[in-house]
Amino acid sequence: MDGEGIYPCIVVPTRSYMKDFNSRSNDVYTFVSWDGTTLVPPFSCAYNNVANEARNLAVGDEDGSVHIVDTKADESHPAKTLTIAAHKNAIFDLCWSKDDKRIITASGDKTAKLHDVETQRCIGTFSGHNGTLKSVSMKHCDDNIFATSARDGAVLIWDIRCSITTTPEGETIHRPANKLQNVHSGVRASPMKRTKQGDGPPLDGSNTASAVQYMVHNEHIVASTGTQDGSVKYWDVRKHGSHFKVENPTPLQTSTYVPTTKRSHGLVSMALSPDGSALYAVSSDNHVYMYNATNLGSPIRRFSGENFSCSSYYIKISVSPDGDYVATGSSKDLYVWEVNRPEEQPLVFEGPEKEVSGVDWAKDIGNGTQLSACSDDATVRTWKPAVYC
């Protein structure tokens, strides 16, 4: 398959528009530890969906806090930034509910948590993984259901309405509604660099499920990626999981691994296009791969860059709201590719001084878009079109 039909419109280059994106001093945010002594590295970020013209950015940091920044208003940070004490360990991923009233966080403490944005309270703890959580994805048609992946090699499905117990201290604990174990067991890839604080050591024999994604074309399918086998796998939650008592389940579909080197490489994160037709994954072989979301197979496009390097398992990927661009972090700087021009070198958004991990595009609700990224230099930086700066 050559990829034709994924975006069947006339290709109009908008690269010159993206070149005008810039980041001012007012677009750089830092966060202080609870004791006020140090700056805390941010690991994950996600824009909201509706409120404040979809310009509220939630940031998860190494201390386990969620900071909600109004990126629309100058001089709003830190005075108007809302902070939620979510975990006592690092937050590696997070997402908003569609109505912006709740945020789900995935943490190094082996739990996910559900938070009420207005009250800043935890209203549910989701316990069932045996390793650091790496990714969270909400079901597109139902805010009550979400999936998580973790270093224990499992993908867990959660329903916030079910499997609830209450501790003597009044904490609401949820157990998984379904569990897929060993989703990427098998070939082991070459090890990558150090872990971040809060991310525990890999479990013996485990193969980290680095990312999970609920699909749009079929509400019962979740996709997973692994840090070892370099493949995307589809799982039908009606036919796979703990109810079938299969220790090493067979996926519904598996992408074809196309090695670019003699060593095996894993996939570290993935993102779905807004219309659900294309799935993108970042590989430790320093490429971004694009797949037909409805029919996995070999990648239909491949993106790379002269200096692009994916040297850790913490680098994230995000697709622009119009589906025309894909952005990823790297060992340094933010990289942006035009989807319909994979042969061209990426745009490089400079500014961060260390590894760039979390990245997200703001939703376009008629006012254009912007994007933000987290860096190990303890900053979150936002890039906006020059006309708005």
Tab-separated table of C-alpha atoms in Angstrom:
chain	number	residue	atom	x	y	z
A	1	MET	CA	0.000	0.000	0.000
A	2	ASP	CA	1.477	3.365	-0.988
A	3	GLY	CA	-0.483	5.532	1.427
A	4	GLU	CA	-2.671	7.225	-1.190
A	5	GLY	CA	-6.160	7.856	0.139
A	6	ILE	CA	-5.106	8.656	3.677
A	7	TYR	CA	-5.302	12.374	2.869
A	8	PRO	CA	-7.065	12.507	-0.521
A	9	CYS	CA	-7.089	16.307	-0.838
A	10	ILE	CA	-4.834	18.464	-2.993
A	11	VAL	CA	-1.528	18.964	-1.222
A	12	VAL	CA	-0.941	22.638	-0.517
A	13	PRO	CA	2.392	23.292	1.197
A	14	THR	CA	2.069	25.231	4.451
A	15	ARG	CA	5.688	24.926	5.507
A	16	SER	CA	6.223	28.682	5.267
A	17	TYR	CA	3.428	29.175	7.801
A	18	MET	CA	5.054	26.760	10.244
A	19	LYS	CA	8.406	28.509	9.836
A	20	ASP	CA	6.833	31.611	11.378
A	21	PHE	CA	6.120	29.843	14.658
A	22	ASN	CA	8.237	31.225	17.477
A	23	SER	CA	8.575	31.075	21.242
A	24	ARG	CA	8.975	34.215	23.335
A	25	SER	CA	10.167	34.532	26.913
A	26	ASN	CA	6.513	34.697	28.004
A	27	ASP	CA	5.967	31.300	26.373
A	28	VAL	CA	8.466	29.485	28.605
A	29	TYR	CA	7.151	27.999	31.857
A	30	THR	CA	8.981	26.577	34.863
A	31	PHE	CA	7.663	24.863	37.977
A	32	VAL	CA	9.056	24.833	41.489
A	33	SER	CA	9.216	21.863	43.862
A	34	TRP	CA	6.799	21.741	46.796
A	35	ASP	CA	9.533	22.885	49.185
A	36	GLY	CA	10.373	25.791	46.885
A	37	THR	CA	14.055	24.883	46.526
A	38	THR	CA	14.454	23.561	42.968
A	39	LEU	CA	12.943	23.618	39.496
A	40	VAL	CA	11.143	20.379	38.667
A	41	PRO	CA	11.548	18.720	35.234
A	42	PRO	CA	8.251	18.270	33.339
A	43	PHE	CA	7.685	14.925	31.625
A	44	SER	CA	4.248	15.134	29.974
A	45	CYS	CA	1.809	17.733	28.667
A	46	ALA	CA	-1.679	17.801	27.144
A	47	TYR	CA	-3.966	20.585	25.931
A	48	ASN	CA	-7.603	20.656	26.959
A	49	ASN	CA	-10.487	20.354	24.498
A	50	VAL	CA	-12.873	23.306	24.831
A	51	ALA	CA	-12.514	25.752	27.729
A	52	ASN	CA	-10.462	28.939	27.261
A	53	GLU	CA	-10.363	28.332	23.503
A	54	ALA	CA	-8.550	25.029	24.190
A	55	ARG	CA	-5.433	26.825	25.414
A	56	ASN	CA	-5.180	25.325	28.918
A	57	LEU	CA	-2.082	23.137	29.074
A	58	ALA	CA	-1.821	20.405	31.725
A	59	VAL	CA	1.769	19.526	32.628
A	60	GLY	CA	2.854	16.465	34.643
A	61	ASP	CA	6.180	16.739	36.429
A	62	GLU	CA	8.812	14.661	38.191
A	63	ASP	CA	7.370	15.394	41.655
A	64	GLY	CA	3.936	14.046	40.702
A	65	SER	CA	2.189	17.402	40.350
A	66	VAL	CA	-0.137	18.530	37.561
A	67	HIS	CA	0.117	22.201	36.620
A	68	ILE	CA	-2.625	23.761	34.465
A	69	VAL	CA	-1.257	26.780	32.600
A	70	ASP	CA	-3.285	29.341	30.664
A	71	THR	CA	-1.093	29.646	27.555
A	72	LYS	CA	-3.476	32.142	25.982
A	73	ALA	CA	-2.838	34.984	28.437
A	74	ASP	CA	0.542	36.654	28.874
A	75	GLU	CA	1.867	36.976	32.407
A	76	SER	CA	-0.638	34.397	33.689
A	77	HIS	CA	2.056	32.069	35.024
A	78	PRO	CA	2.719	31.345	37.825
A	79	ALA	CA	0.094	33.520	39.531
A	80	LYS	CA	-2.911	31.946	37.788
A	81	THR	CA	-1.512	28.453	37.275
A	82	LEU	CA	-3.555	25.745	38.992
A	83	THR	CA	-1.534	22.979	40.669
A	84	ILE	CA	-2.877	19.560	41.662
A	85	ALA	CA	-0.890	17.322	44.035
A	86	ALA	CA	-1.622	14.192	42.017
A	87	HIS	CA	1.041	11.595	42.931
A	88	LYS	CA	4.154	11.197	45.026
A	89	ASN	CA	6.072	9.983	41.991
A	90	ALA	CA	6.662	11.221	38.448
A	91	ILE	CA	3.806	11.609	35.947
A	92	PHE	CA	4.734	10.159	32.543
A	93	ASP	CA	1.455	10.741	30.704
A	94	LEU	CA	-1.907	12.439	31.184
A	95	CYS	CA	-5.100	13.228	29.289
A	96	TRP	CA	-8.260	15.341	29.645
A	97	SER	CA	-11.876	14.209	29.523
A	98	LYS	CA	-13.780	15.641	26.586
A	99	ASP	CA	-15.647	18.138	28.806
A	100	ASP	CA	-12.393	19.304	30.466
A	101	LYS	CA	-13.756	18.513	33.929
A	102	ARG	CA	-11.364	15.649	34.689
A	103	ILE	CA	-7.737	14.677	34.085
A	104	ILE	CA	-6.285	11.163	34.164
A	105	THR	CA	-2.618	10.796	35.147
A	106	ALA	CA	-0.243	7.834	34.658
A	107	SER	CA	2.575	7.639	37.189
A	108	GLY	CA	5.754	5.941	38.289
A	109	ASP	CA	3.943	4.875	41.462
A	110	LYS	CA	2.271	2.113	39.372
A	111	THR	CA	-1.159	3.763	39.468
A	112	ALA	CA	-3.360	5.971	37.352
A	113	LYS	CA	-5.501	8.601	39.036
A	114	LEU	CA	-8.613	10.545	38.102
A	115	HIS	CA	-8.750	14.180	39.212
A	116	ASP	CA	-11.569	16.706	39.400
A	117	VAL	CA	-10.164	19.898	37.866
A	118	GLU	CA	-12.506	22.291	39.678
A	119	THR	CA	-11.951	20.874	43.176
A	120	GLN	CA	-8.366	19.706	42.509
A	121	ARG	CA	-9.239	16.428	44.267
A	122	CYS	CA	-8.396	12.850	43.352
A	123	ILE	CA	-11.687	11.047	42.781
A	124	GLY	CA	-10.296	7.643	41.849
A	125	THR	CA	-7.111	5.573	42.044
A	126	PHE	CA	-6.608	2.779	39.497
A	127	SER	CA	-4.373	0.002	40.791
A	128	GLY	CA	-3.368	-3.161	38.944
A	129	HIS	CA	-0.048	-2.643	37.167
A	130	ASN	CA	3.233	-4.021	38.546
A	131	GLY	CA	5.460	-1.385	36.961
A	132	THR	CA	5.697	2.267	36.030
A	133	LEU	CA	2.801	3.459	33.884
A	134	LYS	CA	3.974	4.839	30.548
A	135	SER	CA	0.819	5.812	28.653
A	136	VAL	CA	-2.897	6.504	29.014
A	137	SER	CA	-5.593	6.715	26.333
A	138	MET	CA	-9.279	7.492	26.759
A	139	LYS	CA	-11.909	5.744	24.655
A	140	HIS	CA	-13.040	8.222	22.004
A	141	CYS	CA	-16.747	7.591	22.396
A	142	ASP	CA	-16.889	7.061	26.169
A	143	ASP	CA	-15.126	9.122	28.864
A	144	ASN	CA	-15.826	6.390	31.409
A	145	ILE	CA	-13.375	3.959	29.814
A	146	PHE	CA	-9.618	4.295	29.317
A	147	ALA	CA	-6.535	2.136	28.812
A	148	THR	CA	-3.035	2.232	30.316
A	149	SER	CA	0.266	0.578	29.401
A	150	ALA	CA	3.250	-0.005	31.644
A	151	ARG	CA	6.728	-1.407	32.162
A	152	ASP	CA	5.202	-4.670	33.347
A	153	GLY	CA	4.347	-5.437	29.708
A	154	ALA	CA	0.598	-5.197	30.271
A	155	VAL	CA	-2.252	-3.140	28.862
A	156	LEU	CA	-5.101	-2.631	31.323
A	157	ILE	CA	-8.647	-1.504	30.523
A	158	TRP	CA	-10.475	0.553	33.149
A	159	ASP	CA	-14.095	1.571	33.663
A	160	ILE	CA	-14.513	4.341	36.244
A	161	ARG	CA	-18.011	3.017	37.056
A	162	CYS	CA	-16.892	-0.503	37.994
A	163	SER	CA	-14.677	-2.585	40.306
A	164	ILE	CA	-14.701	-0.027	43.118
A	165	THR	CA	-13.633	-0.442	46.728
A	166	THR	CA	-13.192	2.191	49.417
A	167	THR	CA	-10.308	2.173	51.899
A	168	PRO	CA	-10.797	3.020	55.604
A	169	GLU	CA	-9.228	6.386	54.787
A	170	GLY	CA	-11.963	7.039	52.231
A	171	GLU	CA	-9.828	6.531	49.094
A	172	THR	CA	-11.691	5.119	46.084
A	173	ILE	CA	-9.741	2.233	44.510
A	174	HIS	CA	-10.558	0.760	41.094
A	175	ARG	CA	-9.447	-2.625	39.761
A	176	PRO	CA	-9.014	-3.245	36.019
A	177	ALA	CA	-12.004	-4.329	33.978
A	178	ASN	CA	-9.700	-6.278	31.649
A	179	LYS	CA	-5.992	-7.095	31.483
A	180	LEU	CA	-3.809	-8.021	28.509
A	181	GLN	CA	-0.479	-9.434	29.656
A	182	ASN	CA	2.830	-9.808	27.818
A	183	VAL	CA	1.586	-7.839	24.828
A	184	HIS	CA	5.098	-7.362	23.407
A	185	SER	CA	7.105	-10.310	24.700
A	186	GLY	CA	9.768	-11.747	22.419
A	187	VAL	CA	12.713	-10.127	20.640
A	188	ARG	CA	14.796	-7.844	22.841
A	189	ALA	CA	16.049	-4.568	21.421
A	190	SER	CA	19.313	-2.867	22.290
A	191	PRO	CA	19.122	-1.022	25.620
A	192	MET	CA	18.784	2.733	25.633
A	193	LYS	CA	20.097	5.357	28.002
A	194	ARG	CA	19.302	6.039	31.660
A	195	THR	CA	15.862	6.089	33.186
A	196	LYS	CA	14.295	9.230	34.575
A	197	GLN	CA	13.749	9.713	38.276
A	198	GLY	CA	10.565	7.966	39.334
A	199	ASP	CA	10.756	5.335	36.582
A	200	GLY	CA	11.747	2.054	38.205
A	201	PRO	CA	14.060	-0.592	36.748
A	202	PRO	CA	12.593	-2.961	34.131
A	203	LEU	CA	11.102	-6.131	35.508
A	204	ASP	CA	12.974	-9.360	34.803
A	205	GLY	CA	11.914	-10.760	31.429
A	206	SER	CA	9.492	-7.925	30.828
A	207	ASN	CA	8.997	-6.067	27.596
A	208	THR	CA	7.654	-2.617	28.321
A	209	ALA	CA	4.339	-1.712	26.708
A	210	SER	CA	5.520	1.793	25.862
A	211	ALA	CA	2.242	3.233	24.568
A	212	VAL	CA	-1.451	2.475	24.216
A	213	GLN	CA	-4.030	4.091	21.935
A	214	TYR	CA	-7.780	3.617	21.633
A	215	MET	CA	-8.654	3.547	17.945
A	216	VAL	CA	-11.351	5.579	16.183
A	217	HIS	CA	-12.331	3.236	13.353
A	218	ASN	CA	-13.300	0.497	15.824
A	219	GLU	CA	-14.192	1.407	19.415
A	220	HIS	CA	-13.255	-2.068	20.677
A	221	ILE	CA	-9.646	-1.976	19.437
A	222	VAL	CA	-6.655	-0.669	21.350
A	223	ALA	CA	-3.188	-0.384	19.800
A	224	SER	CA	0.023	-0.998	21.713
A	225	THR	CA	3.719	-0.503	21.064
A	226	GLY	CA	6.680	-2.192	22.713
A	227	THR	CA	10.189	-1.043	23.496
A	228	GLN	CA	11.656	-4.325	22.255
A	229	ASP	CA	9.928	-5.690	19.158
A	230	GLY	CA	9.428	-2.601	16.968
A	231	SER	CA	5.822	-3.422	16.128
A	232	VAL	CA	2.355	-1.980	16.591
A	233	LYS	CA	-0.248	-4.491	17.715
A	234	TYR	CA	-4.041	-4.312	17.696
A	235	TRP	CA	-6.119	-5.936	20.415
A	236	ASP	CA	-9.895	-6.444	20.388
A	237	VAL	CA	-10.810	-6.035	24.051
A	238	ARG	CA	-13.838	-8.293	23.520
A	239	LYS	CA	-11.613	-11.186	22.434
A	240	HIS	CA	-8.397	-10.634	24.383
A	241	GLY	CA	-7.570	-10.227	28.026
A	242	SER	CA	-7.936	-11.714	31.465
A	243	HIS	CA	-11.344	-13.244	30.751
A	244	PHE	CA	-9.692	-15.676	28.313
A	245	LYS	CA	-6.848	-16.670	30.670
A	246	VAL	CA	-4.211	-16.528	27.897
A	247	GLU	CA	-0.738	-15.662	29.197
A	248	ASN	CA	0.677	-14.726	25.775
A	249	PRO	CA	-2.257	-13.559	23.649
A	250	THR	CA	-2.251	-13.385	19.845
A	251	PRO	CA	-3.039	-9.879	18.544
A	252	LEU	CA	-5.771	-9.077	16.074
A	253	GLN	CA	-3.209	-7.398	13.780
A	254	THR	CA	0.531	-6.760	13.923
A	255	SER	CA	2.483	-4.264	11.861
A	256	THR	CA	5.389	-5.470	9.758
A	257	TYR	CA	8.718	-4.606	11.329
A	258	VAL	CA	11.079	-3.051	8.786
A	259	PRO	CA	14.551	-2.869	10.363
A	260	THR	CA	16.855	-0.040	9.286
A	261	THR	CA	19.880	-1.444	11.134
A	262	LYS	CA	21.213	-4.850	12.140
A	263	ARG	CA	20.059	-4.273	15.709
A	264	SER	CA	16.467	-4.622	16.844
A	265	HIS	CA	14.746	-1.370	17.797
A	266	GLY	CA	11.593	-0.648	19.723
A	267	LEU	CA	8.802	1.895	19.426
A	268	VAL	CA	8.676	4.425	22.239
A	269	SER	CA	5.385	6.303	21.668
A	270	MET	CA	2.547	6.727	19.188
A	271	ALA	CA	-0.254	9.099	18.217
A	272	LEU	CA	-3.387	8.915	16.100
A	273	SER	CA	-4.367	11.473	13.458
A	274	PRO	CA	-7.488	13.501	14.375
A	275	ASP	CA	-9.641	11.663	11.820
A	276	GLY	CA	-8.360	8.290	12.998
A	277	SER	CA	-7.032	7.242	9.595
A	278	ALA	CA	-3.293	7.318	10.291
A	279	LEU	CA	-1.216	6.035	13.196
A	280	TYR	CA	2.293	7.373	13.882
A	281	ALA	CA	5.019	5.788	16.006
A	282	VAL	CA	8.471	6.969	17.087
A	283	SER	CA	11.246	4.373	16.894
A	284	SER	CA	14.543	4.133	18.697
A	285	ASP	CA	16.089	3.719	15.207
A	286	ASN	CA	15.628	7.521	14.829
A	287	HIS	CA	12.623	7.367	12.515
A	288	VAL	CA	8.929	8.169	12.734
A	289	TYR	CA	6.678	5.633	11.000
A	290	MET	CA	3.201	6.215	9.590
A	291	TYR	CA	0.709	3.339	9.309
A	292	ASN	CA	-2.703	2.963	7.759
A	293	ALA	CA	-4.800	2.806	10.932
A	294	THR	CA	-7.480	0.556	9.477
A	295	ASN	CA	-5.113	-2.037	8.044
A	296	LEU	CA	-1.765	-2.488	9.753
A	297	GLY	CA	1.119	-3.764	7.680
A	298	SER	CA	4.359	-2.160	6.602
A	299	PRO	CA	4.721	1.578	7.270
A	300	ILE	CA	3.276	3.662	4.431
A	301	ARG	CA	5.595	6.591	5.127
A	302	ARG	CA	8.805	7.114	7.027
A	303	PHE	CA	10.217	10.350	8.427
A	304	SER	CA	13.745	11.124	9.551
A	305	GLY	CA	16.057	14.077	9.987
A	306	GLU	CA	19.736	14.783	9.675
A	307	ASN	CA	20.132	15.397	13.403
A	308	PHE	CA	16.977	13.757	14.741
A	309	SER	CA	17.755	11.316	17.542
A	310	CYS	CA	15.377	9.239	19.656
A	311	SER	CA	17.740	8.159	22.400
A	312	SER	CA	15.351	7.397	25.273
A	313	TYR	CA	11.966	5.844	26.011
A	314	TYR	CA	10.438	9.158	27.127
A	315	ILE	CA	10.104	10.903	23.778
A	316	LYS	CA	6.496	11.577	22.783
A	317	ILE	CA	4.731	12.324	19.509
A	318	SER	CA	1.679	14.428	18.573
A	319	VAL	CA	-0.282	15.136	15.372
A	320	SER	CA	-1.523	18.629	14.474
A	321	PRO	CA	-5.320	19.171	14.624
A	322	ASP	CA	-5.540	19.416	10.815
A	323	GLY	CA	-3.546	16.199	10.405
A	324	ASP	CA	-0.923	17.946	8.254
A	325	TYR	CA	2.021	17.815	10.666
A	326	VAL	CA	3.563	15.450	13.161
A	327	ALA	CA	5.827	16.678	15.978
A	328	THR	CA	8.156	14.724	18.246
A	329	GLY	CA	10.651	15.384	20.956
A	330	SER	CA	14.269	14.296	20.563
A	331	SER	CA	17.590	14.227	22.362
A	332	LYS	CA	17.498	18.007	21.802
A	333	ASP	CA	15.008	20.365	20.081
A	334	LEU	CA	11.488	19.770	18.773
A	335	TYR	CA	11.099	18.264	15.292
A	336	VAL	CA	8.112	18.842	12.983
A	337	TRP	CA	7.439	17.038	9.686
A	338	GLU	CA	4.881	17.844	7.012
A	339	VAL	CA	2.924	14.615	6.606
A	340	ASN	CA	2.545	14.830	2.833
A	341	ARG	CA	6.236	15.620	2.250
A	342	PRO	CA	8.108	12.853	4.079
A	343	GLU	CA	11.174	13.252	1.873
A	344	GLU	CA	11.839	16.774	3.157
A	345	GLN	CA	13.940	17.576	6.177
A	346	PRO	CA	11.911	18.432	9.291
A	347	LEU	CA	11.495	21.871	10.750
A	348	VAL	CA	13.571	22.195	13.905
A	349	PHE	CA	12.154	24.300	16.723
A	350	GLU	CA	15.082	25.301	18.889
A	351	GLY	CA	15.153	26.565	22.440
A	352	PRO	CA	15.301	23.565	24.802
A	353	GLU	CA	18.789	22.867	26.113
A	354	LYS	CA	18.276	19.176	26.948
A	355	GLU	CA	16.129	16.214	25.897
A	356	VAL	CA	12.586	17.050	24.758
A	357	SER	CA	10.043	14.473	25.932
A	358	GLY	CA	6.352	15.379	26.199
A	359	VAL	CA	4.776	17.242	23.256
A	360	ASP	CA	1.235	18.244	22.288
A	361	TRP	CA	-0.622	20.393	19.765
A	362	ALA	CA	-3.459	22.652	20.846
A	363	LYS	CA	-6.833	21.899	19.301
A	364	ASP	CA	-7.785	24.234	16.440
A	365	ILE	CA	-11.175	25.753	17.195
A	366	GLY	CA	-10.999	28.551	14.636
A	367	ASN	CA	-8.083	30.496	16.037
A	368	GLY	CA	-5.203	28.526	14.572
A	369	THR	CA	-3.050	26.217	16.644
A	370	GLN	CA	0.123	26.135	18.714
A	371	LEU	CA	2.287	23.430	20.228
A	372	SER	CA	4.160	22.854	23.454
A	373	ALA	CA	6.967	20.597	24.598
A	374	CYS	CA	8.596	19.521	27.864
A	375	SER	CA	12.358	19.459	28.325
A	376	ASP	CA	14.803	18.035	30.832
A	377	ASP	CA	16.127	21.582	31.234
A	378	ALA	CA	13.081	22.009	33.554
A	379	THR	CA	11.071	24.092	31.084
A	380	VAL	CA	7.877	23.805	29.100
A	381	ARG	CA	8.045	25.883	25.953
A	382	THR	CA	5.182	26.939	23.657
A	383	TRP	CA	5.519	27.909	19.993
A	384	LYS	CA	2.853	30.102	18.392
A	385	PRO	CA	2.299	31.631	14.940
A	386	ALA	CA	4.136	34.953	14.695
A	387	VAL	CA	0.858	36.803	14.104
A	388	TYR	CA	-0.229	35.938	17.661
A	389	CYS	CA	3.094	36.741	19.305
